[in-house]
């Protein structure tokens, strides 16, 4: 059940766009909701979906998570060795593990930012994020 004014708007829009009322409503909801997790790796989908239940403070904390400098240096070193095709099998395995950690961190942070924006927060600009990153790296 929808309020009469919403239904009438949907009907007018459907006629104007030559779509069904259902399609108009689905498209409208899709435009304002966080994107679905269809393209996310299966092993991360549930964890990312659970972020929707987190508090705003928890989401902001997730946006500030970083790899430790030690792990970041290790990852960079292994990426360079991989570029030169000089990785041992053990290093290849470690690089894959670190890559999964980085992928998880990036997806968690990105989803947290999307949810915060959806909840009405202003997100930091790229410049603000870079400044924060430099300040954090110096600590």
PDB file of C-alpha atoms in Angstrom:
ATOM      1  CA  UNK A   1       0.000   0.000   0.000  1.00  0.00           C
ATOM      2  CA  UNK A   2       1.233   3.432  -0.943  1.00  0.00           C
ATOM      3  CA  UNK A   3      -0.073   6.909  -0.241  1.00  0.00           C
ATOM      4  CA  UNK A   4      -2.386   8.103  -3.007  1.00  0.00           C
ATOM      5  CA  UNK A   5      -0.034  10.922  -4.040  1.00  0.00           C
ATOM      6  CA  UNK A   6       2.884   8.506  -4.472  1.00  0.00           C
ATOM      7  CA  UNK A   7       0.770   6.106  -6.533  1.00  0.00           C
ATOM      8  CA  UNK A   8      -0.492   8.924  -8.745  1.00  0.00           C
ATOM      9  CA  UNK A   9       3.049  10.185  -9.281  1.00  0.00           C
ATOM     10  CA  UNK A  10       4.156   6.655 -10.220  1.00  0.00           C
ATOM     11  CA  UNK A  11       1.257   6.293 -12.672  1.00  0.00           C
ATOM     12  CA  UNK A  12       2.018   9.642 -14.344  1.00  0.00           C
ATOM     13  CA  UNK A  13       5.700   8.797 -14.585  1.00  0.00           C
ATOM     14  CA  UNK A  14       4.905   5.346 -15.982  1.00  0.00           C
ATOM     15  CA  UNK A  15       2.715   6.841 -18.702  1.00  0.00           C
ATOM     16  CA  UNK A  16       5.304   9.481 -19.567  1.00  0.00           C
ATOM     17  CA  UNK A  17       8.170   6.988 -19.754  1.00  0.00           C
ATOM     18  CA  UNK A  18       6.155   4.108 -21.184  1.00  0.00           C
ATOM     19  CA  UNK A  19       7.143   1.848 -18.303  1.00  0.00           C
ATOM     20  CA  UNK A  20       5.059  -0.076 -15.806  1.00  0.00           C
ATOM     21  CA  UNK A  21       4.228   1.450 -12.450  1.00  0.00           C
ATOM     22  CA  UNK A  22       6.172  -1.406 -10.862  1.00  0.00           C
ATOM     23  CA  UNK A  23       9.276  -0.549 -12.933  1.00  0.00           C
ATOM     24  CA  UNK A  24       8.992   3.138 -12.024  1.00  0.00           C
ATOM     25  CA  UNK A  25       8.829   2.270  -8.328  1.00  0.00           C
ATOM     26  CA  UNK A  26      11.703  -0.248  -8.540  1.00  0.00           C
ATOM     27  CA  UNK A  27      13.871   2.242 -10.451  1.00  0.00           C
ATOM     28  CA  UNK A  28      13.064   4.995  -7.952  1.00  0.00           C
ATOM     29  CA  UNK A  29      13.952   2.836  -4.963  1.00  0.00           C
ATOM     30  CA  UNK A  30      17.109   1.560  -6.652  1.00  0.00           C
ATOM     31  CA  UNK A  31      18.272   5.118  -7.249  1.00  0.00           C
ATOM     32  CA  UNK A  32      18.201   6.018  -3.554  1.00  0.00           C
ATOM     33  CA  UNK A  33      19.304   2.739  -1.976  1.00  0.00           C
ATOM     34  CA  UNK A  34      22.888   1.594  -1.549  1.00  0.00           C
ATOM     35  CA  UNK A  35      23.981  -0.503  -4.530  1.00  0.00           C
ATOM     36  CA  UNK A  36      23.351  -4.238  -4.306  1.00  0.00           C
ATOM     37  CA  UNK A  37      26.190  -6.597  -3.487  1.00  0.00           C
ATOM     38  CA  UNK A  38      25.714  -8.782  -6.561  1.00  0.00           C
ATOM     39  CA  UNK A  39      29.221  -8.168  -7.938  1.00  0.00           C
ATOM     40  CA  UNK A  40      31.010  -8.667  -4.625  1.00  0.00           C
ATOM     41  CA  UNK A  41      33.012 -11.869  -4.070  1.00  0.00           C
ATOM     42  CA  UNK A  42      30.836 -14.489  -2.382  1.00  0.00           C
ATOM     43  CA  UNK A  43      33.109 -14.776   0.653  1.00  0.00           C
ATOM     44  CA  UNK A  44      32.634 -11.057   1.444  1.00  0.00           C
ATOM     45  CA  UNK A  45      28.962 -10.577   0.568  1.00  0.00           C
ATOM     46  CA  UNK A  46      27.498 -11.460   3.974  1.00  0.00           C
ATOM     47  CA  UNK A  47      30.083  -9.444   5.894  1.00  0.00           C
ATOM     48  CA  UNK A  48      29.373  -6.396   3.732  1.00  0.00           C
ATOM     49  CA  UNK A  49      25.616  -6.867   4.097  1.00  0.00           C
ATOM     50  CA  UNK A  50      26.034  -6.866   7.881  1.00  0.00           C
ATOM     51  CA  UNK A  51      27.428  -3.336   7.716  1.00  0.00           C
ATOM     52  CA  UNK A  52      23.866  -2.099   7.178  1.00  0.00           C
ATOM     53  CA  UNK A  53      23.161  -3.012  10.808  1.00  0.00           C
ATOM     54  CA  UNK A  54      26.163  -1.091  12.190  1.00  0.00           C
ATOM     55  CA  UNK A  55      25.857   2.214  13.980  1.00  0.00           C
ATOM     56  CA  UNK A  56      27.080   5.387  12.344  1.00  0.00           C
ATOM     57  CA  UNK A  57      30.040   5.464  14.742  1.00  0.00           C
ATOM     58  CA  UNK A  58      30.973   1.900  13.782  1.00  0.00           C
ATOM     59  CA  UNK A  59      30.820   2.800  10.085  1.00  0.00           C
ATOM     60  CA  UNK A  60      33.023   5.859  10.581  1.00  0.00           C
ATOM     61  CA  UNK A  61      35.518   3.654  12.443  1.00  0.00           C
ATOM     62  CA  UNK A  62      35.570   1.252   9.489  1.00  0.00           C
ATOM     63  CA  UNK A  63      36.324   4.135   7.095  1.00  0.00           C
ATOM     64  CA  UNK A  64      39.458   4.887   9.126  1.00  0.00           C
ATOM     65  CA  UNK A  65      40.860   1.340   9.080  1.00  0.00           C
ATOM     66  CA  UNK A  66      44.234   0.902   7.401  1.00  0.00           C
ATOM     67  CA  UNK A  67      46.764  -1.823   6.814  1.00  0.00           C
ATOM     68  CA  UNK A  68      49.602  -1.553   9.276  1.00  0.00           C
ATOM     69  CA  UNK A  69      52.748   0.060   7.842  1.00  0.00           C
ATOM     70  CA  UNK A  70      54.532  -3.290   8.240  1.00  0.00           C
ATOM     71  CA  UNK A  71      51.922  -5.158   6.171  1.00  0.00           C
ATOM     72  CA  UNK A  72      51.765  -2.356   3.616  1.00  0.00           C
ATOM     73  CA  UNK A  73      55.546  -2.470   3.148  1.00  0.00           C
ATOM     74  CA  UNK A  74      55.433  -6.247   2.847  1.00  0.00           C
ATOM     75  CA  UNK A  75      52.654  -6.016   0.266  1.00  0.00           C
ATOM     76  CA  UNK A  76      54.543  -3.397  -1.773  1.00  0.00           C
ATOM     77  CA  UNK A  77      57.726  -5.496  -1.641  1.00  0.00           C
ATOM     78  CA  UNK A  78      55.917  -8.626  -2.813  1.00  0.00           C
ATOM     79  CA  UNK A  79      54.136  -6.724  -5.577  1.00  0.00           C
ATOM     80  CA  UNK A  80      57.499  -5.483  -6.834  1.00  0.00           C
ATOM     81  CA  UNK A  81      58.954  -8.998  -6.748  1.00  0.00           C
ATOM     82  CA  UNK A  82      55.871 -10.253  -8.574  1.00  0.00           C
ATOM     83  CA  UNK A  83      56.329  -7.583 -11.241  1.00  0.00           C
ATOM     84  CA  UNK A  84      59.885  -8.858 -11.755  1.00  0.00           C
ATOM     85  CA  UNK A  85      58.671 -12.503 -11.751  1.00  0.00           C
ATOM     86  CA  UNK A  86      60.970 -13.392  -8.832  1.00  0.00           C
ATOM     87  CA  UNK A  87      58.433 -14.594  -6.243  1.00  0.00           C
ATOM     88  CA  UNK A  88      58.932 -17.918  -4.515  1.00  0.00           C
ATOM     89  CA  UNK A  89      55.840 -20.139  -4.098  1.00  0.00           C
ATOM     90  CA  UNK A  90      55.711 -19.174  -0.416  1.00  0.00           C
ATOM     91  CA  UNK A  91      55.871 -15.479  -1.312  1.00  0.00           C
ATOM     92  CA  UNK A  92      53.191 -15.968  -3.971  1.00  0.00           C
ATOM     93  CA  UNK A  93      50.927 -17.469  -1.327  1.00  0.00           C
ATOM     94  CA  UNK A  94      51.644 -14.593   1.064  1.00  0.00           C
ATOM     95  CA  UNK A  95      50.985 -12.043  -1.688  1.00  0.00           C
ATOM     96  CA  UNK A  96      47.624 -13.672  -2.411  1.00  0.00           C
ATOM     97  CA  UNK A  97      46.729 -13.579   1.294  1.00  0.00           C
ATOM     98  CA  UNK A  98      47.680  -9.904   1.534  1.00  0.00           C
ATOM     99  CA  UNK A  99      45.779  -9.130  -1.674  1.00  0.00           C
ATOM    100  CA  UNK A 100      42.644 -10.644  -0.150  1.00  0.00           C
ATOM    101  CA  UNK A 101      43.171  -8.574   3.009  1.00  0.00           C
ATOM    102  CA  UNK A 102      43.545  -5.397   0.942  1.00  0.00           C
ATOM    103  CA  UNK A 103      40.481  -6.256  -1.156  1.00  0.00           C
ATOM    104  CA  UNK A 104      38.422  -6.862   1.992  1.00  0.00           C
ATOM    105  CA  UNK A 105      39.603  -3.606   3.568  1.00  0.00           C
ATOM    106  CA  UNK A 106      38.877  -1.574   0.435  1.00  0.00           C
ATOM    107  CA  UNK A 107      35.399  -3.074   0.017  1.00  0.00           C
ATOM    108  CA  UNK A 108      34.543  -2.655   3.700  1.00  0.00           C
ATOM    109  CA  UNK A 109      35.637   0.984   3.694  1.00  0.00           C
ATOM    110  CA  UNK A 110      33.851   1.732   0.422  1.00  0.00           C
ATOM    111  CA  UNK A 111      30.608   0.134   1.630  1.00  0.00           C
ATOM    112  CA  UNK A 112      30.840   2.012   4.933  1.00  0.00           C
ATOM    113  CA  UNK A 113      31.217   5.303   3.036  1.00  0.00           C
ATOM    114  CA  UNK A 114      28.231   4.444   0.794  1.00  0.00           C
ATOM    115  CA  UNK A 115      26.060   3.637   3.800  1.00  0.00           C
ATOM    116  CA  UNK A 116      27.085   6.809   5.613  1.00  0.00           C
ATOM    117  CA  UNK A 117      26.258   8.895   2.560  1.00  0.00           C
ATOM    118  CA  UNK A 118      22.913   7.106   2.263  1.00  0.00           C
ATOM    119  CA  UNK A 119      22.268   7.976   5.916  1.00  0.00           C
ATOM    120  CA  UNK A 120      22.749  11.653   5.094  1.00  0.00           C
ATOM    121  CA  UNK A 121      26.371  12.337   6.040  1.00  0.00           C
ATOM    122  CA  UNK A 122      28.698  14.476   3.976  1.00  0.00           C
ATOM    123  CA  UNK A 123      31.637  12.391   2.896  1.00  0.00           C
ATOM    124  CA  UNK A 124      35.181  13.729   2.983  1.00  0.00           C
ATOM    125  CA  UNK A 125      36.658  14.895  -0.313  1.00  0.00           C
ATOM    126  CA  UNK A 126      39.599  13.089  -1.871  1.00  0.00           C
ATOM    127  CA  UNK A 127      41.834  15.916  -0.650  1.00  0.00           C
ATOM    128  CA  UNK A 128      40.567  15.528   2.899  1.00  0.00           C
ATOM    129  CA  UNK A 129      41.114  11.766   2.756  1.00  0.00           C
ATOM    130  CA  UNK A 130      44.652  12.215   1.413  1.00  0.00           C
ATOM    131  CA  UNK A 131      45.444  14.724   4.154  1.00  0.00           C
ATOM    132  CA  UNK A 132      44.107  12.324   6.799  1.00  0.00           C
ATOM    133  CA  UNK A 133      46.149   9.496   5.283  1.00  0.00           C
ATOM    134  CA  UNK A 134      49.370  11.527   5.364  1.00  0.00           C
ATOM    135  CA  UNK A 135      48.742  12.576   8.978  1.00  0.00           C
ATOM    136  CA  UNK A 136      48.031   8.947   9.971  1.00  0.00           C
ATOM    137  CA  UNK A 137      51.144   7.684   8.167  1.00  0.00           C
ATOM    138  CA  UNK A 138      53.346  10.116  10.100  1.00  0.00           C
ATOM    139  CA  UNK A 139      52.155   8.798  13.476  1.00  0.00           C
TER     140      UNK A 139
END
